[in-house]
Short mmCIF file of C-alpha atoms in Angstrom, two decimals:
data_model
loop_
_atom_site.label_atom_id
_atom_site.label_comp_id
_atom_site.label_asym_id
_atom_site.label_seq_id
_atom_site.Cartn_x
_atom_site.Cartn_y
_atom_site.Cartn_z
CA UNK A 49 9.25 43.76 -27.40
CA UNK A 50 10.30 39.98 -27.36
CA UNK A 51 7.28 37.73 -28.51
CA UNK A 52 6.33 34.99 -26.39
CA UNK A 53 8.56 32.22 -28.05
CA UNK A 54 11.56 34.21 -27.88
CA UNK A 55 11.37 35.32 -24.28
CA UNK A 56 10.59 31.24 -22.85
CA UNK A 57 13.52 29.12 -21.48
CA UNK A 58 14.96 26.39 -24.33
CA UNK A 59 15.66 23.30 -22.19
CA UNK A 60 17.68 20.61 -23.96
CA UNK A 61 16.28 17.28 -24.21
CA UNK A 62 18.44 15.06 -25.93
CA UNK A 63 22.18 15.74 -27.64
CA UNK A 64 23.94 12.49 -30.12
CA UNK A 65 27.80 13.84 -31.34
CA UNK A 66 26.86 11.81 -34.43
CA UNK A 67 24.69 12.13 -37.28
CA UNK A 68 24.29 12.04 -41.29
CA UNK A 69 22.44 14.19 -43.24
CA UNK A 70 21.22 13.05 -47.02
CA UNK A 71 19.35 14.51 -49.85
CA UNK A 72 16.58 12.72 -50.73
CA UNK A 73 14.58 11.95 -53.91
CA UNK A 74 11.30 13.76 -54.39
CA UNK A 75 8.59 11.21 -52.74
CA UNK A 76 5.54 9.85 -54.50
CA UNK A 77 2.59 9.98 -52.84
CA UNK A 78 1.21 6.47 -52.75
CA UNK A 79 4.67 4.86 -51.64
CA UNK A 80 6.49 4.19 -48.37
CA UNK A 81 9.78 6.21 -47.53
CA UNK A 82 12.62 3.92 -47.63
CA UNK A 83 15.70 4.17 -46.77
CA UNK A 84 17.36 1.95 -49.22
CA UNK A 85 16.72 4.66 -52.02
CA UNK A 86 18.87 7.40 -50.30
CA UNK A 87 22.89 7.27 -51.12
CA UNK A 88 23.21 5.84 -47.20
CA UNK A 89 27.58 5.36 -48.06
CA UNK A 90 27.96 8.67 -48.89
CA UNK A 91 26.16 11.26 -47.10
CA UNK A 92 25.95 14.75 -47.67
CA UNK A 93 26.74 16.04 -44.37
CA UNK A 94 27.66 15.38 -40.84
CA UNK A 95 27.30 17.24 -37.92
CA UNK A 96 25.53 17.08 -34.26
CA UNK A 97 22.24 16.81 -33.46
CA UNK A 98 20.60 18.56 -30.47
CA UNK A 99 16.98 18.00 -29.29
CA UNK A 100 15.65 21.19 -27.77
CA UNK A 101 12.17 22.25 -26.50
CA UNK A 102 10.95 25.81 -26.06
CA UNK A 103 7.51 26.08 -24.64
CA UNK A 104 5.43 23.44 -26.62
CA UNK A 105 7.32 23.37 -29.47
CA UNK A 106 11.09 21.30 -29.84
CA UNK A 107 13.49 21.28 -32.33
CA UNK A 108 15.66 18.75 -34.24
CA UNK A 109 18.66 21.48 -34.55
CA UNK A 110 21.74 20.04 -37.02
CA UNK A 111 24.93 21.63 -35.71
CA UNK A 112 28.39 21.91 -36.72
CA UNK A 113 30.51 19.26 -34.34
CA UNK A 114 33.58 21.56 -33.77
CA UNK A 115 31.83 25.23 -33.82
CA UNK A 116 27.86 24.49 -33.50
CA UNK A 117 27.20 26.71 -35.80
CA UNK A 118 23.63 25.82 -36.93
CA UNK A 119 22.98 23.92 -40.25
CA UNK A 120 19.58 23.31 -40.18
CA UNK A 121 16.68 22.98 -37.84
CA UNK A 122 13.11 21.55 -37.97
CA UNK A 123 10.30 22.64 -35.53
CA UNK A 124 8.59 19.93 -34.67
CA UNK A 125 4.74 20.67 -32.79
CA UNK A 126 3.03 17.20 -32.79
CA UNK A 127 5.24 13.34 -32.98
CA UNK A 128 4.18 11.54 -34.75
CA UNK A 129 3.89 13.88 -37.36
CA UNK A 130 4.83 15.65 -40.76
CA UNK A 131 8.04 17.20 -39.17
CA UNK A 132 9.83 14.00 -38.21
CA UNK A 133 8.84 10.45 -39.82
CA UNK A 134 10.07 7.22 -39.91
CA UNK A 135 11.26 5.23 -43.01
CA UNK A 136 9.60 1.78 -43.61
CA UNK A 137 12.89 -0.77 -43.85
CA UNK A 138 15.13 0.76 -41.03
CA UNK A 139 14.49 2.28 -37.89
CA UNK A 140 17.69 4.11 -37.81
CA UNK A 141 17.04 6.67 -39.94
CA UNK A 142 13.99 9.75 -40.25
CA UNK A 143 13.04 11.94 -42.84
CA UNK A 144 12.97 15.95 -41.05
CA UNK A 145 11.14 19.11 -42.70
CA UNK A 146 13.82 21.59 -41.96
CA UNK A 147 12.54 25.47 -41.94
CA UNK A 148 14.75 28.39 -42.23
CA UNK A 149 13.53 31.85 -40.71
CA UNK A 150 11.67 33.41 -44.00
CA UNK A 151 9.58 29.85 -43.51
CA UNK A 152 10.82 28.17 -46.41
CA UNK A 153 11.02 24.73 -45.89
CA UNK A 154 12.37 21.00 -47.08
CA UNK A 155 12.82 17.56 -46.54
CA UNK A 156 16.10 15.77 -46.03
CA UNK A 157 17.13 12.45 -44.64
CA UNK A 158 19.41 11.68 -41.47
CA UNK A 159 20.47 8.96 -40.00
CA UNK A 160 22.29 6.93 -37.07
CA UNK A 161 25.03 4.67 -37.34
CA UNK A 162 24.04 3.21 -33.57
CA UNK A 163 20.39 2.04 -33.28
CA UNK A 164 20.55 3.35 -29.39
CA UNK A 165 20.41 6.75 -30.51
CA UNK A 166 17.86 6.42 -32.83
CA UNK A 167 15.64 4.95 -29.81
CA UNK A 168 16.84 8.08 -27.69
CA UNK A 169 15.52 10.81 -30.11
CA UNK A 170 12.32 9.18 -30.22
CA UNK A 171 11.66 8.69 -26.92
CA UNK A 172 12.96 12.25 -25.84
CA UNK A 173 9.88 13.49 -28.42
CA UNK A 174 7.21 11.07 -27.50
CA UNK A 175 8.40 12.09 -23.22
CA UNK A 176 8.10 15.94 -24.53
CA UNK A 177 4.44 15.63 -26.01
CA UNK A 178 3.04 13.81 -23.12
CA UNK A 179 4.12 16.71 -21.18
CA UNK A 180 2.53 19.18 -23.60
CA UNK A 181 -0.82 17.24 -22.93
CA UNK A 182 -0.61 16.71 -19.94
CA UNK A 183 -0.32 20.87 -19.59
CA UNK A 184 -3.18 21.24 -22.32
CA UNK A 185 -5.71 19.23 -20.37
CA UNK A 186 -4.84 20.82 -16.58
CA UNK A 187 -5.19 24.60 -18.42
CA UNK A 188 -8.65 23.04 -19.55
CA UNK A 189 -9.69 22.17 -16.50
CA UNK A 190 -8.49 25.45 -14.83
CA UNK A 191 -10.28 27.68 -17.61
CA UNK A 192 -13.45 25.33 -17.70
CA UNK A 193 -16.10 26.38 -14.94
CA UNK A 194 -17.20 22.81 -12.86
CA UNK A 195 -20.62 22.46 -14.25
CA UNK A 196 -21.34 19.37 -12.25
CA UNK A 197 -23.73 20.02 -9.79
CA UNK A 198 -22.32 20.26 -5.87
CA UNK A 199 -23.95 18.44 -2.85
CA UNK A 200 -25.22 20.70 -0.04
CA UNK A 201 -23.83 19.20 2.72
CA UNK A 202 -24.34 22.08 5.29
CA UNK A 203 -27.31 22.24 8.18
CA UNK A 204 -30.56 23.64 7.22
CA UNK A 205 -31.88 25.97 9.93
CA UNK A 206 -33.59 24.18 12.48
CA UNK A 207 -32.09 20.96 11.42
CA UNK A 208 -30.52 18.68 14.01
CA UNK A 209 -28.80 15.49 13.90
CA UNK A 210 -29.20 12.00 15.90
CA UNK A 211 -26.21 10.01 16.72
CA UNK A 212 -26.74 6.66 17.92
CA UNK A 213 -23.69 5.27 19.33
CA UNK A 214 -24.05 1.79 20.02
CA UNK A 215 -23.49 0.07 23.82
CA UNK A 216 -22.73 -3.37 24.32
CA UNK A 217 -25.12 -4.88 26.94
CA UNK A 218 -24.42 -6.90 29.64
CA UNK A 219 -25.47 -10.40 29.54
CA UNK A 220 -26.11 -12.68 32.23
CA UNK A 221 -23.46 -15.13 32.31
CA UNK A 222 -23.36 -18.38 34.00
CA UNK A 223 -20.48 -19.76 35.50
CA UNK A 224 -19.60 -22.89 34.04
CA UNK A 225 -18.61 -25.92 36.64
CA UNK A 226 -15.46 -27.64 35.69
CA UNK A 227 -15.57 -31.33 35.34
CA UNK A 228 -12.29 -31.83 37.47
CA UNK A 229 -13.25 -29.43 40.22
CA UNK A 230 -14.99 -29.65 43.32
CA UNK A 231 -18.37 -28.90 42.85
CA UNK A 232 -21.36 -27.62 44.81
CA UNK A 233 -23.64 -30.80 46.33
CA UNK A 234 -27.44 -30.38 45.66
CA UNK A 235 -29.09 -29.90 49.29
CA UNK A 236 -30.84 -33.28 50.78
CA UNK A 237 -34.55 -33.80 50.06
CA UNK A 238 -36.44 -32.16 52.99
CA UNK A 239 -33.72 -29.44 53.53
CA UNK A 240 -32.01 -31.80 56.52
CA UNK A 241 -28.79 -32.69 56.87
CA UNK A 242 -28.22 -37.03 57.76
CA UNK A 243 -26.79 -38.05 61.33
CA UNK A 244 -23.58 -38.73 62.06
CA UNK A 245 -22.95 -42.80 62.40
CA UNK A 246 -23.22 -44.08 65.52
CA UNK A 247 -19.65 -45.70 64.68
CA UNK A 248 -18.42 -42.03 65.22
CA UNK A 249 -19.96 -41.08 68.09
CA UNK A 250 -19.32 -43.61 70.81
CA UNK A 251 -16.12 -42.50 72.37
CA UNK A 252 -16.78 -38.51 71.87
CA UNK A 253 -16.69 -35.67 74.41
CA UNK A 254 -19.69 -33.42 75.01
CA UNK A 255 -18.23 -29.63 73.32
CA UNK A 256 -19.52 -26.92 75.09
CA UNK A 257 -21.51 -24.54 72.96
CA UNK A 258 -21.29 -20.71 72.91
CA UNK A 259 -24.78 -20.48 74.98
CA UNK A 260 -24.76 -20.46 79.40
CA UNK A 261 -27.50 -23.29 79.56
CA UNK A 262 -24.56 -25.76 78.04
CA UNK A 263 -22.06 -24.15 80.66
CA UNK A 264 -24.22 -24.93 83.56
CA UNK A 265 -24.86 -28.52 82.70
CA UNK A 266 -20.80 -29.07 83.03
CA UNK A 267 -21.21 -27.71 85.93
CA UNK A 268 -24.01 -29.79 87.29
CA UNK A 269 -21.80 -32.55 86.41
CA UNK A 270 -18.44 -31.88 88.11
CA UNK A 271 -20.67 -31.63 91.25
CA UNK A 272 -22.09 -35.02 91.31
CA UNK A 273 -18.55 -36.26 90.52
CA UNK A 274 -16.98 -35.00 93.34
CA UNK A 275 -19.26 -36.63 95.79
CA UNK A 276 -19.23 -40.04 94.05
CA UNK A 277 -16.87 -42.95 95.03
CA UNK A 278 -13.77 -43.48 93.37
CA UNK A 279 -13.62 -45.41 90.44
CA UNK A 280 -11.92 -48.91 90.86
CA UNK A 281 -8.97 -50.06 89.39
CA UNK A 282 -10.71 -52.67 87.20
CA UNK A 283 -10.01 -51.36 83.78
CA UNK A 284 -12.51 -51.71 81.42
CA UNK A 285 -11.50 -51.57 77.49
CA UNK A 286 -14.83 -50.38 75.08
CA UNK A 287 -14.29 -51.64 72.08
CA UNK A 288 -15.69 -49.42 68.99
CA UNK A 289 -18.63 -50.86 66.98
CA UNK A 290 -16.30 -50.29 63.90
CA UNK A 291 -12.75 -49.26 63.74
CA UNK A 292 -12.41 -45.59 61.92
CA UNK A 293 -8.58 -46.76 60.34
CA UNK A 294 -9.68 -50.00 59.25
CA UNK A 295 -10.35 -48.97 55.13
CA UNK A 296 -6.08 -48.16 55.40
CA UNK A 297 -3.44 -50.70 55.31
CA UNK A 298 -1.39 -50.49 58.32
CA UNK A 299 1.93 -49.26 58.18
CA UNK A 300 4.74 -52.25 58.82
CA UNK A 301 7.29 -51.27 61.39
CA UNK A 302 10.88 -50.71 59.77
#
């Protein structure tokens, strides 16, 4: 039966055609890896590197360039960490803790002639461990009964509910009176309306009105005309108390 590491999916994250392998001196515990101490002109092996990831766990696998036969590998399960450091005067080159299947382990130097790839690997094992996080925390929360307490939103028996939806009134609303219109005159005091001038009403016909008693007086009066005299053929010219044109200029003949 496979065990669980063996039968997940290895997903490559990052591959560099390029990379030097050196022994390094045994470290003392109260200095700084550097770089500088390592035989960095004449390294002890080169080969590919391959980034790979198998569940939470990723590798730093050292390959042969032409066959990929496997040189040397180091599981790495937490970056930063013991499995792959950084030196203190370069940032092109790492210190790995290589394993071999019986679990015996070592350290060893490598490092990149281009700073670009140095930059890759590290951010291909800082992108991996967010994920693994990331996953750790959403299992939590999936394992992990909610303990905070829940609002009970639903209806009590018997319980009702009052919407007041709100209605614009009507207001009372006053016409406003333009300045530049024509506008309603207030009534006369008394509720009476003024005569006519008597200007106006010196050469006017009596108008019948709509009622009989106005009908008959017409006819009263064509009566007595037809048994009067004729009139004579002095002409006599009234002459109106005032002249109805006179406030407009007359108009010169062309």
């Amino acid at each position: 039966m496979a065990t669980e590491g063996q039968s997940e999916y290895e997903s490559v994250l990052c591959v560099k055609p390029e990379v030097n392998v050196y022994r390094i001196p045994p470290r003392a515990s109260n200095r700084a890896i550097r770089a500088a101490d390592w035989k960095l002109d004449s390294p002890d092996w080169t080969g590919r590197m391959r980034l790979t990831a198998r569940g939470k766990v990723a590798y730093v696998k050292l390959e042969d360039k032409i066959s990929g036969e496997l040189f040397a590998q180091a599981p790495v399960t937490e970056f930063p960490g013991i499995a792959v450091e950084t030196v203190s005067d370069s940032s092109r080159y790492f210190v790995l803790r290589i394993q071999d299947d019986s679990g015996r382990s070592a350290f060893i130097g490598i490092g990149f002639g281009d700073r670009c790839d140095a930059f890759d690997l590290n951010v291909a094992l800082q992108d991996h461990f967010k994920w693994v996080k990331q996953e750790s925390e959403l299992s939590k929360q999936a394992q992990a009964p909610d303990s905070t307490p829940k609002l009970d939103l639903g209806f009590k028996e018997g319980q009702t509910i009052t919407l007041n939806i709100g209605q614009s009134k009507k207001k009372d609303r006053t016409r406003p009176q333009s300045s530049g219109g024509l506008g309603l005159l207030p009534p006369p005091p008394g509720g009476k309306l003024a005569p006519p001038p008597s200007s106006r009403s010196t050469n006017h016909a009596v108008q019948p009105s709509a009622g009989g008693s106005d009908t008959a007086t017409l006819l009263d009066l064509d009566c007595s005309n037809s048994n009067s005299a004729p009139p004579s053929n002095t002409s006599s010219t009234t002459t109106p108390s005032a002249d109805l044109w006179s406030d407009f200029d007359p108009v010169s003949p062309k």
